[in-house]
Coordinates of N, CA and C in Angstrom, one line a residue:
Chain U
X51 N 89.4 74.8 102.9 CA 90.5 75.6 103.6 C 90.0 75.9 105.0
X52 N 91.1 75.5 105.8 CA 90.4 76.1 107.7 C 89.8 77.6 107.7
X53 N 89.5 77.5 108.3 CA 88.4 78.9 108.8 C 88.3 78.9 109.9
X54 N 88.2 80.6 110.5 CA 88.2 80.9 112.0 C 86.3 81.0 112.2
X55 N 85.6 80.3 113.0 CA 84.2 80.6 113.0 C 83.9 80.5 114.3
X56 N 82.8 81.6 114.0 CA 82.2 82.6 115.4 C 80.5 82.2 115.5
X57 N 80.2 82.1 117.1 CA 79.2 81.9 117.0 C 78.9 82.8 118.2
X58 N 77.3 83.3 118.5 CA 76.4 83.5 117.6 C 76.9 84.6 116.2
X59 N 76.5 84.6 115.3 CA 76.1 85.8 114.1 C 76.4 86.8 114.9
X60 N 74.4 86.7 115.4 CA 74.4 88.1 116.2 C 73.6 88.0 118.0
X61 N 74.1 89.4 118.4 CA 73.6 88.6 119.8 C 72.7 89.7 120.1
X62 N 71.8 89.7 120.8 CA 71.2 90.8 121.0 C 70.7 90.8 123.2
X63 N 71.2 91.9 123.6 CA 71.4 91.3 125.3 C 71.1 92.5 125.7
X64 N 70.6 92.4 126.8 CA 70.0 94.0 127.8 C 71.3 94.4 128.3
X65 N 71.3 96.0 128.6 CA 72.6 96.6 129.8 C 71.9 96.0 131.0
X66 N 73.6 95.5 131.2 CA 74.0 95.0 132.8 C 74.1 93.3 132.2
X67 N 73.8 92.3 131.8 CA 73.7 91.8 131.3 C 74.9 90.7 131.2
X68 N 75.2 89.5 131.2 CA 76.8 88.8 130.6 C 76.2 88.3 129.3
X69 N 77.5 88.4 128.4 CA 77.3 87.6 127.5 C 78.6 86.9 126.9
X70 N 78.8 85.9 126.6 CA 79.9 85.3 125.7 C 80.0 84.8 125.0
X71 N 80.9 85.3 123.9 CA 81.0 85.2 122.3 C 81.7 83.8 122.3
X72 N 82.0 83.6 121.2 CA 82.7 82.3 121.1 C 83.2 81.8 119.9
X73 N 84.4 81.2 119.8 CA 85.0 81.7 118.3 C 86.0 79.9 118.4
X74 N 86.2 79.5 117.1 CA 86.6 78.6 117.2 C 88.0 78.7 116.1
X75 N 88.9 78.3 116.9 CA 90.5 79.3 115.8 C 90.4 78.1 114.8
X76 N 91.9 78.3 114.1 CA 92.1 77.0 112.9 C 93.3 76.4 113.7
X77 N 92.8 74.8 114.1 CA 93.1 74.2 114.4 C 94.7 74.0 114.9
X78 N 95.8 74.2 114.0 CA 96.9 74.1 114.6 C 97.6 75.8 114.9
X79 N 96.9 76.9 114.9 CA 97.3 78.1 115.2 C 97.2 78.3 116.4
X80 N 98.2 78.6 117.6 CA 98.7 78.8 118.8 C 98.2 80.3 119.3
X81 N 98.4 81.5 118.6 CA 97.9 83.0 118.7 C 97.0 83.2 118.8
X82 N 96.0 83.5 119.7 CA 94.5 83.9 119.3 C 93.9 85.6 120.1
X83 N 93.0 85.8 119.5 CA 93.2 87.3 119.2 C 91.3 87.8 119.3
X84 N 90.6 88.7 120.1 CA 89.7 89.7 119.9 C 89.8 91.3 119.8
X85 N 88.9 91.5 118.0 CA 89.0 92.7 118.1 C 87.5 93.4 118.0
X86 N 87.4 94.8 118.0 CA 85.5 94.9 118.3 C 85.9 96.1 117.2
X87 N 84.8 96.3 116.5 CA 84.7 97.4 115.3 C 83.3 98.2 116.2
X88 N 83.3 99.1 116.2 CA 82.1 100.1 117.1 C 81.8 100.3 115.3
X89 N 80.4 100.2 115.0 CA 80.1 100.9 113.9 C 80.5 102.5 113.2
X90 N 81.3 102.2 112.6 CA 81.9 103.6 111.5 C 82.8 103.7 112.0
X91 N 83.7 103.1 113.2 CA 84.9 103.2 113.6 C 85.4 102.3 113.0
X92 N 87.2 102.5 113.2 CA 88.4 101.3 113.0 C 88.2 100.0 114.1
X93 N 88.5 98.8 113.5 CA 88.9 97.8 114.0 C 89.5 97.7 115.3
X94 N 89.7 97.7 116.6 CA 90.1 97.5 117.6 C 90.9 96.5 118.2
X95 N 91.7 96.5 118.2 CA 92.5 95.6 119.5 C 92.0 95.2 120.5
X96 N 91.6 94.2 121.3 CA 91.3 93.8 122.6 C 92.2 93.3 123.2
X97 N 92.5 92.0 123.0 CA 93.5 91.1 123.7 C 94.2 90.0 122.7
X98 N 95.3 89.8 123.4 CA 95.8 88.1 122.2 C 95.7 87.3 123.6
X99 N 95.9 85.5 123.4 CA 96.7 85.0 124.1 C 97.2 84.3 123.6
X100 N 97.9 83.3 124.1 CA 99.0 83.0 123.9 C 99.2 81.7 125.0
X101 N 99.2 80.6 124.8 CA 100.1 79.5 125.9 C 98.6 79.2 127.1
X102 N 97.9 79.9 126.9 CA 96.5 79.6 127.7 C 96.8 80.9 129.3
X103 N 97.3 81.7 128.4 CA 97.4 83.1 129.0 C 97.4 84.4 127.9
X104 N 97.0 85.8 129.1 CA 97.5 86.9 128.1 C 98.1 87.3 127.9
X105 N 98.4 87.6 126.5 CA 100.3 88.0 126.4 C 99.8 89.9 126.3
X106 N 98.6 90.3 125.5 CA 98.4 91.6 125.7 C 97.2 92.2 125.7
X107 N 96.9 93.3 125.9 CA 95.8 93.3 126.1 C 95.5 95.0 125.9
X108 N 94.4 95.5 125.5 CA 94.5 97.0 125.1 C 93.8 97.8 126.4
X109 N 93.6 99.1 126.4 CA 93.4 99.9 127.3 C 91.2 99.8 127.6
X110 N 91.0 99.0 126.8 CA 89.5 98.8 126.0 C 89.2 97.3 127.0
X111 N 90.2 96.7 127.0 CA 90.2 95.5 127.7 C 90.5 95.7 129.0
X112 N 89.2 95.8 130.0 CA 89.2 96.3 131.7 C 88.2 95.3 132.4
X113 N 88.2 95.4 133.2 CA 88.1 94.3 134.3 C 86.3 93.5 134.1
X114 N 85.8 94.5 133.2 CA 84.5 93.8 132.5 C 84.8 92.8 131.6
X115 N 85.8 92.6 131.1 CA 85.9 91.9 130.2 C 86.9 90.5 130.5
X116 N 87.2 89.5 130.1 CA 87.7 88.2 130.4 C 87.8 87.3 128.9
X117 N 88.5 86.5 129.5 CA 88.8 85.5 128.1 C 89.4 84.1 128.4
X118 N 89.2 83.4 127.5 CA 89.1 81.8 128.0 C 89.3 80.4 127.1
X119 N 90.0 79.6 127.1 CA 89.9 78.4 126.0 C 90.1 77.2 126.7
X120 N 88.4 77.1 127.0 CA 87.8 76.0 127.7 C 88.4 75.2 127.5
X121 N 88.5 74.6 126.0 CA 88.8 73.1 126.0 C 90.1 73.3 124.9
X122 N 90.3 72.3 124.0 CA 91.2 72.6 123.0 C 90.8 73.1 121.6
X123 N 89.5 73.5 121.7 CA 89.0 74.2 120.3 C 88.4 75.3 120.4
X124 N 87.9 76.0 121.5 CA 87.1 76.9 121.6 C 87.8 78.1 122.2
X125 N 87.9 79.5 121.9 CA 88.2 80.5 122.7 C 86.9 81.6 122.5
X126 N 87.0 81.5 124.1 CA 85.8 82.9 124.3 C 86.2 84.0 124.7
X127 N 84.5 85.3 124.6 CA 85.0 86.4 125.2 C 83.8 86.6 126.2
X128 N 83.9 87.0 127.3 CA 82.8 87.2 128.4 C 82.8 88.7 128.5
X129 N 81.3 89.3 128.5 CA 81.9 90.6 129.3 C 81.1 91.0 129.9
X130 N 80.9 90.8 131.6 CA 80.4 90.7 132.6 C 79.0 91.5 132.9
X131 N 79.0 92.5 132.5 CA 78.0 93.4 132.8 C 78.0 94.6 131.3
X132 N 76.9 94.3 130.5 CA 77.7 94.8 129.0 C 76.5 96.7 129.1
X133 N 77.5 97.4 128.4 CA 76.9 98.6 128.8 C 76.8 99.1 127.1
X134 N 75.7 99.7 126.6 CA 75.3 100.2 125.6 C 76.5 100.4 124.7
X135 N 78.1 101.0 125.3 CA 78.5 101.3 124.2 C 79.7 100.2 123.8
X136 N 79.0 98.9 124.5 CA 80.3 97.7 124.3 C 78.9 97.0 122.8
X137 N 78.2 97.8 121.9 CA 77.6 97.5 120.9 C 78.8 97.6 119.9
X138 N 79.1 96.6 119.4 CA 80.2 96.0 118.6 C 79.9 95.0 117.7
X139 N 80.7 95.0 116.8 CA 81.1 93.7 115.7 C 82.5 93.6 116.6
X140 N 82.2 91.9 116.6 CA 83.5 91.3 117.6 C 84.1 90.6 117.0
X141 N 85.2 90.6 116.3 CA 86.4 89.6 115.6 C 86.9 88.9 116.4
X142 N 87.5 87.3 116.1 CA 87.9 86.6 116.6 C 89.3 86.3 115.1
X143 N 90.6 86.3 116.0 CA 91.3 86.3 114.8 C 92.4 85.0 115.4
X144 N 92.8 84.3 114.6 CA 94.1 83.5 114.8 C 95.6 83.3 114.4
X145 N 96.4 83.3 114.4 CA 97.5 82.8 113.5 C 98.5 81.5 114.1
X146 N 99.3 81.2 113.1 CA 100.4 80.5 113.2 C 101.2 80.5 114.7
X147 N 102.6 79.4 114.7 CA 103.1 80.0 115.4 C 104.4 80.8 114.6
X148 N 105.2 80.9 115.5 CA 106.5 82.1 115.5 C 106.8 81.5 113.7
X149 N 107.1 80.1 113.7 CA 107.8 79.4 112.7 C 107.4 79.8 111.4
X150 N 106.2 79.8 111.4 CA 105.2 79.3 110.0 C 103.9 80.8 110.1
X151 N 104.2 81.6 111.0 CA 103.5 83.4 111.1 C 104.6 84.3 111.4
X152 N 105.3 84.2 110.9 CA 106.6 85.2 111.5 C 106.2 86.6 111.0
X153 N 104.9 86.6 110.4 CA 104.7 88.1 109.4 C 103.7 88.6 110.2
X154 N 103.1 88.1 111.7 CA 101.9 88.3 111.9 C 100.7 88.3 111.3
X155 N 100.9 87.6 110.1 CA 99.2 87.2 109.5 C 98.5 86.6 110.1
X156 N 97.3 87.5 110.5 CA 96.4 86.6 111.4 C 94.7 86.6 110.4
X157 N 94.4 85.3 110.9 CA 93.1 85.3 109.8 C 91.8 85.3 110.5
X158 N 91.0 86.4 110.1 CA 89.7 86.6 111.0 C 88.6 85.3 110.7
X159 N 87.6 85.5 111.8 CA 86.4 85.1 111.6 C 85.7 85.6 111.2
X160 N 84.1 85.2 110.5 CA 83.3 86.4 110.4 C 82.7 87.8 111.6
X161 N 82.9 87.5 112.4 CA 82.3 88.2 113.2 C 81.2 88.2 114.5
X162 N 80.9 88.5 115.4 CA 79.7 88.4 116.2 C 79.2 89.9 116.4
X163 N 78.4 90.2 115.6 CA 77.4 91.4 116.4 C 76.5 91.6 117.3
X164 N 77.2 92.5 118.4 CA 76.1 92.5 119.8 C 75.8 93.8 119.9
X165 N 74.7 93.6 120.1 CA 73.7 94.6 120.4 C 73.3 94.6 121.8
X166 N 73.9 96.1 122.4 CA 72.9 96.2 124.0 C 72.1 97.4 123.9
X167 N 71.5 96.5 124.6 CA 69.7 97.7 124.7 C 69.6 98.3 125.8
Chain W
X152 N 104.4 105.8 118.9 CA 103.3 104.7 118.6 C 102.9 104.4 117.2
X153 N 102.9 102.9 116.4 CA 102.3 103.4 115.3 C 101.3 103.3 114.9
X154 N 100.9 104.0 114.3 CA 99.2 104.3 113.3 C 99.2 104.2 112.0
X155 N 98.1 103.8 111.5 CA 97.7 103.7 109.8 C 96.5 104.5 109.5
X156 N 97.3 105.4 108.4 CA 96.0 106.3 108.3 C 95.6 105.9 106.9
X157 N 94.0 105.9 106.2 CA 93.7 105.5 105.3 C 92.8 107.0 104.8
X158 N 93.7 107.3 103.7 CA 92.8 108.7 103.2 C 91.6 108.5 102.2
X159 N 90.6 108.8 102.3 CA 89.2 108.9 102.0 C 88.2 107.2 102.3
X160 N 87.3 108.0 103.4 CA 86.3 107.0 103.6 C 85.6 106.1 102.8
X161 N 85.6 106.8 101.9 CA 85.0 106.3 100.6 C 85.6 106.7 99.3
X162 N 85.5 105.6 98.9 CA 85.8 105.6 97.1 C 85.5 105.2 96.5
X163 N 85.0 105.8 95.1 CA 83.9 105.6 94.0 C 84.5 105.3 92.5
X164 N 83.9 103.6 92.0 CA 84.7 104.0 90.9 C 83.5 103.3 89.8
X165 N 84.4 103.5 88.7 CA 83.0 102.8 87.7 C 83.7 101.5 87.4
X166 N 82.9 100.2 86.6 CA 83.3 98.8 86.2 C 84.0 99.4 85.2
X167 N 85.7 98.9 85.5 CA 86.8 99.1 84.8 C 87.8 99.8 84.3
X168 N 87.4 100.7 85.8 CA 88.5 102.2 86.4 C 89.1 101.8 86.8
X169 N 90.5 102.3 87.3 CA 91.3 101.9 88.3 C 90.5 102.1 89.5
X170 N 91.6 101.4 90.3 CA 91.1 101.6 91.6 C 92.6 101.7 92.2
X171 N 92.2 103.2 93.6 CA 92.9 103.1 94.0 C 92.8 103.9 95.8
X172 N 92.9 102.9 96.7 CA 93.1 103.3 98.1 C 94.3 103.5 98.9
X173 N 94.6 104.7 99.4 CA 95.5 104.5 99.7 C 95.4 104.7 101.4
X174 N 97.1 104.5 101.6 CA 97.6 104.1 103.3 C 99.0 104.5 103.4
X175 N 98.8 105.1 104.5 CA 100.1 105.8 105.1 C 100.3 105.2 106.2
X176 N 101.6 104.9 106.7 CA 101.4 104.3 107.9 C 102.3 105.1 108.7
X177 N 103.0 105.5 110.1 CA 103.9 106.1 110.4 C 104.6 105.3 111.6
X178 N 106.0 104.8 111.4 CA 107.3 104.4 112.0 C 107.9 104.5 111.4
X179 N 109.1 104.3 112.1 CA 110.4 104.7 112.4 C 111.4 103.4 111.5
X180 N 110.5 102.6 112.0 CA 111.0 101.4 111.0 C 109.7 100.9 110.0
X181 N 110.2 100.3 109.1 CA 108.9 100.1 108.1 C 108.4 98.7 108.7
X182 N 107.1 98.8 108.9 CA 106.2 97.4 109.7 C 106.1 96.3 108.5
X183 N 105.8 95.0 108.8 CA 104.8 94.1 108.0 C 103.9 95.4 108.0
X184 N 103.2 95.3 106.5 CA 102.0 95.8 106.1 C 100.7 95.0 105.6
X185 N 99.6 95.1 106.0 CA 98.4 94.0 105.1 C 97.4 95.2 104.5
X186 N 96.8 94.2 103.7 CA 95.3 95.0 103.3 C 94.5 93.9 103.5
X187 N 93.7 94.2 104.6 CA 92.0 93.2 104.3 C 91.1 93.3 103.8
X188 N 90.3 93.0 103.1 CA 88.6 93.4 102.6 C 87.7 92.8 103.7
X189 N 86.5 93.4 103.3 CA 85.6 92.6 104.1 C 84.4 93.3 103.2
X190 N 83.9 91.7 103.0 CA 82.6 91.9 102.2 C 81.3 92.2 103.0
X191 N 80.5 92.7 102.4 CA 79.3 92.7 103.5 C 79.0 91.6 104.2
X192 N 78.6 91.5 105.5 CA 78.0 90.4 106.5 C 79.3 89.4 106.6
X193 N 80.7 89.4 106.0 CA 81.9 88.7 106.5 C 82.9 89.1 107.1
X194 N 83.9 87.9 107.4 CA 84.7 88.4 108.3 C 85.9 89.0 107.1
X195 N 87.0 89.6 108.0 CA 88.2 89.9 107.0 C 89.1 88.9 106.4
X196 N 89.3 89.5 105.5 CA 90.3 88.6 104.8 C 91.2 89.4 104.0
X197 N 92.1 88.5 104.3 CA 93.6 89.1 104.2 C 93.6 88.7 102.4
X198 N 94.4 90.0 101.8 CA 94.2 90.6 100.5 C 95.7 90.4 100.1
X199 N 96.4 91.3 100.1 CA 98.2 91.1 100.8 C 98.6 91.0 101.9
X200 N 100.2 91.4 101.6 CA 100.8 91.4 102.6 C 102.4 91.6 102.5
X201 N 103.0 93.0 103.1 CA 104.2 93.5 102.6 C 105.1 92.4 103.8
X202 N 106.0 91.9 103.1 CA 107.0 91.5 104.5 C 108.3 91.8 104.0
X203 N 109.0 92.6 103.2 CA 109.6 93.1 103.0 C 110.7 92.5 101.3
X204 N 110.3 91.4 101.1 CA 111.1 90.6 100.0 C 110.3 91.1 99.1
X205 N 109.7 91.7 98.7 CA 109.5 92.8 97.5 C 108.8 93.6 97.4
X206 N 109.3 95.3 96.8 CA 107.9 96.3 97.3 C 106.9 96.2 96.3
X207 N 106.9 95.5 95.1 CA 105.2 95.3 94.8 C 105.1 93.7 95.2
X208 N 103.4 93.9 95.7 CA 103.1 93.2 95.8 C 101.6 92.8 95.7
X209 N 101.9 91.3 95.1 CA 100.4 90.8 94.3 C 99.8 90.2 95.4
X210 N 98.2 90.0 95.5 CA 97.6 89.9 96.2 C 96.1 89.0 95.4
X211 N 95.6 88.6 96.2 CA 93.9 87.7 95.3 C 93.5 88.8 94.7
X212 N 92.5 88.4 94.1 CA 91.6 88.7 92.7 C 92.2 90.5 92.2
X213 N 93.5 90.3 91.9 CA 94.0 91.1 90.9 C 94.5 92.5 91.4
X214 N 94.2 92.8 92.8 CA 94.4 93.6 93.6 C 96.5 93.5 94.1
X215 N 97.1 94.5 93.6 CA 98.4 95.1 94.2 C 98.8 95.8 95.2
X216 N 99.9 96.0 95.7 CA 100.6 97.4 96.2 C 101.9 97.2 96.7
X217 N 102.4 98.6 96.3 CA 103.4 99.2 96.5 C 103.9 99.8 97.5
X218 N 105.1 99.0 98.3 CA 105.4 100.4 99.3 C 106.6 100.7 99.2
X219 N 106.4 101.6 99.4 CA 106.9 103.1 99.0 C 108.3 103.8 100.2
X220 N 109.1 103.1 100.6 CA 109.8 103.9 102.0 C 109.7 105.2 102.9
X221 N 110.0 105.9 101.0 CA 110.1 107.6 101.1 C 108.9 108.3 101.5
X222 N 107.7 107.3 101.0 CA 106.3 107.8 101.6 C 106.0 107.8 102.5
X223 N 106.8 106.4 103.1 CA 105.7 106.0 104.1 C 104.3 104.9 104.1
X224 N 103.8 104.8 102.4 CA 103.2 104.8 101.8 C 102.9 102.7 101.5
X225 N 101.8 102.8 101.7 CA 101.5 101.2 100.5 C 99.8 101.4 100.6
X226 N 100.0 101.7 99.0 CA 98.8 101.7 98.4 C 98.2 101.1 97.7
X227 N 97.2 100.7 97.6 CA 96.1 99.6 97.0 C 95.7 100.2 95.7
X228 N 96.2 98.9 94.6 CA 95.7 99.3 93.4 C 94.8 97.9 92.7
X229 N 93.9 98.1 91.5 CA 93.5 97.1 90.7 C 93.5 97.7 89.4
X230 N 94.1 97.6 88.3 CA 93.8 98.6 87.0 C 92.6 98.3 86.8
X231 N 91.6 97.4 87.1 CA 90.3 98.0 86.1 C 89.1 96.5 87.7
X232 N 88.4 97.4 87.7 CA 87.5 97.4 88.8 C 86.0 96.8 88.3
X233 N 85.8 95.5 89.5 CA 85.1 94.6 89.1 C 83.8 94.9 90.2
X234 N 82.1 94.7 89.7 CA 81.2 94.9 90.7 C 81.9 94.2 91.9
X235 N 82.0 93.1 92.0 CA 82.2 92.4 92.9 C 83.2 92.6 93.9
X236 N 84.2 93.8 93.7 CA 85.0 94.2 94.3 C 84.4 95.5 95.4
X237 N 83.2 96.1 95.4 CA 82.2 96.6 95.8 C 82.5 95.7 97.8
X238 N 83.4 96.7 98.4 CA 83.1 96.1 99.6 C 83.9 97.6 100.7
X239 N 84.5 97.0 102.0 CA 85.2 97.7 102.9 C 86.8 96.9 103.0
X240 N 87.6 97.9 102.7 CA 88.9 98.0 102.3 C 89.7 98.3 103.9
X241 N 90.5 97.5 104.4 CA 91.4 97.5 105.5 C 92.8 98.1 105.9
X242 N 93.6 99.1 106.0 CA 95.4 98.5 105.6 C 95.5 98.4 107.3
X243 N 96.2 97.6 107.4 CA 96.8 97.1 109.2 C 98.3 97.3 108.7
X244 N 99.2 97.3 110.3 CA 100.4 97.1 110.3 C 100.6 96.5 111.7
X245 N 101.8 95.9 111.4 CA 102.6 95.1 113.0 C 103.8 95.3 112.7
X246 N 104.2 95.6 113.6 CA 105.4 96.0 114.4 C 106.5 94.3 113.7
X247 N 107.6 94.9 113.4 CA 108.5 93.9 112.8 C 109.0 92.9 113.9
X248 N 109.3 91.6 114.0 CA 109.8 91.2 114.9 C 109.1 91.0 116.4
X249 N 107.9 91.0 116.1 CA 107.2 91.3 117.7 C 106.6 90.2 117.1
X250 N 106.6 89.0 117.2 CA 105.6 87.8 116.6 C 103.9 87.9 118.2
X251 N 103.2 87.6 117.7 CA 101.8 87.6 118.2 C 101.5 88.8 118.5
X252 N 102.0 90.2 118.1 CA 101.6 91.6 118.6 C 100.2 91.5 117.9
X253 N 99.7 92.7 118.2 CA 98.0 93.2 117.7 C 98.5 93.9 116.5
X254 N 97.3 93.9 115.3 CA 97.4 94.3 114.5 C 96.7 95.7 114.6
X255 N 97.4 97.3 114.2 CA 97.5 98.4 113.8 C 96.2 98.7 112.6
X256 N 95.2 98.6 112.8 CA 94.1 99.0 111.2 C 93.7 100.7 111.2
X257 N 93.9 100.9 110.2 CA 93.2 102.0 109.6 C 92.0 101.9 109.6
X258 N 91.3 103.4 109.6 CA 89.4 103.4 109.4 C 88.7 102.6 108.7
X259 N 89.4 102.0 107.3 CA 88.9 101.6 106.0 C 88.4 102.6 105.2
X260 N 88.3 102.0 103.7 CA 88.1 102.8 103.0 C 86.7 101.8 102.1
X261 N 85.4 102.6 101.9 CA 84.3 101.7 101.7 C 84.3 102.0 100.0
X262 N 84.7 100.7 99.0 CA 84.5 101.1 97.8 C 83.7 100.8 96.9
X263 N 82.9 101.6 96.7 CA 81.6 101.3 95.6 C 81.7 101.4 94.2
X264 N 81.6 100.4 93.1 CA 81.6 100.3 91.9 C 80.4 100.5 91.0
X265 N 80.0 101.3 90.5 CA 79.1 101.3 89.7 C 79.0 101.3 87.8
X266 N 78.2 100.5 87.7 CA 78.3 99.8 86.3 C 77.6 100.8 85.1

């Protein structure tokens, strides 16, 4: 069965620092999606895109942060200068299009955990 | 704006109790509803999912729910509770009709089985 998979596991990066995650959706799903879990918190919203743009993006998602699908399989997350409390589990999520996701099911990856020091 | 609240962080049950987490969600209109799990060291995975063609609803390894209008309400059930069901429990919502919106998650609810 397709699967959404993220690479690295885990990241481990000094403040001030770039680093970018990288997630690779299921193949024919058009939606793609990052969310960050802060340990003991809820799951987060970051951004979707959409068409090789962003359709939305949360208040969490600021000018440190960027997003990208290099080629036709890969979407990343960059975040320019990473500060202690961007220590997160980072989901990378995908779905269908409108036709065949009309319920917004979107299916995660395992995860990337980053750590800044 | 909507939110999903999930009442108790944790819940404890023994091999072959029910099990039961629940989720409130609050609009105006009733959203798609999901439940994800997420086992240790994985990503989520989608459990259900309410889209409105029936309010129970069956979901993988044996896990239900119900929603509820009057409540507000779709709650996570399994009548009899397996170690392996030992994980972190999700409910999300999205907005009806908004195809690619972000998905709405509750805290989770972390559930431990003991045998």
């Amino acid at each position: 069965e397709p699967e959404v998979t993220q690479t690295p596991s885990h990241q481990v990066t000094q403040m001030g620092q770039e680093v970018i995650l990288r997630c690779v959706p299921i193949s024919n799903h058009l939606y793609f999606y990052w969310y960050r879990q802060i340990l003991g918190q809820k799951v987060e919203f970051l951004v979707s895109f959409y068409n090789n743009e962003i359709s939305e993006k949360s208040e969490i998602f600021d000018d440190q942060f960027s997003v990208e699908r290099p080629d036709g399989s890969n979407f990343t997350l960059k975040i320019r200068s990473t500060k202690l409390e961007d220590s997160a589990m980072y989901f990378c999520a995908s779905r269908p299009d409108r036709a065949r996701g009309i319920y917004n099911e979107q299916f995660f990856g395992p995860g990337t955990r980053l750590t800044v020091l | 704006a909507q939110s999903v609240t999930q009442l108790g962080s944790h819940v404890s049950v023994s091999e072959g109790a029910l099990v039961l987490l629940r989720c409130n969600y609050s609009s105006s209109v009733p959203p798609y509803l999901f439940w994800y799990v997420q086992y240790p060291n994985q990503g989520l995975q989608l459990l259900l999912k309410y889209t409105s063609a029936a309010t129970l609803v069956k979901g993988i390894n044996g896990f239900e729910a119900e929603f509820k209008k009057s409540e507000t309400s779709f709650h996570l059930t399994k009548p009899s509770a397996h170690m392996s069901d030992a994980a972190e429990y999700f409910c999300a919502v999205s907005p009806r009709n908004q195809a690619g919106t972000a998905l709405i998650f509750g805290k989770g609810t972390t559930l431990s089985v003991s045998s």
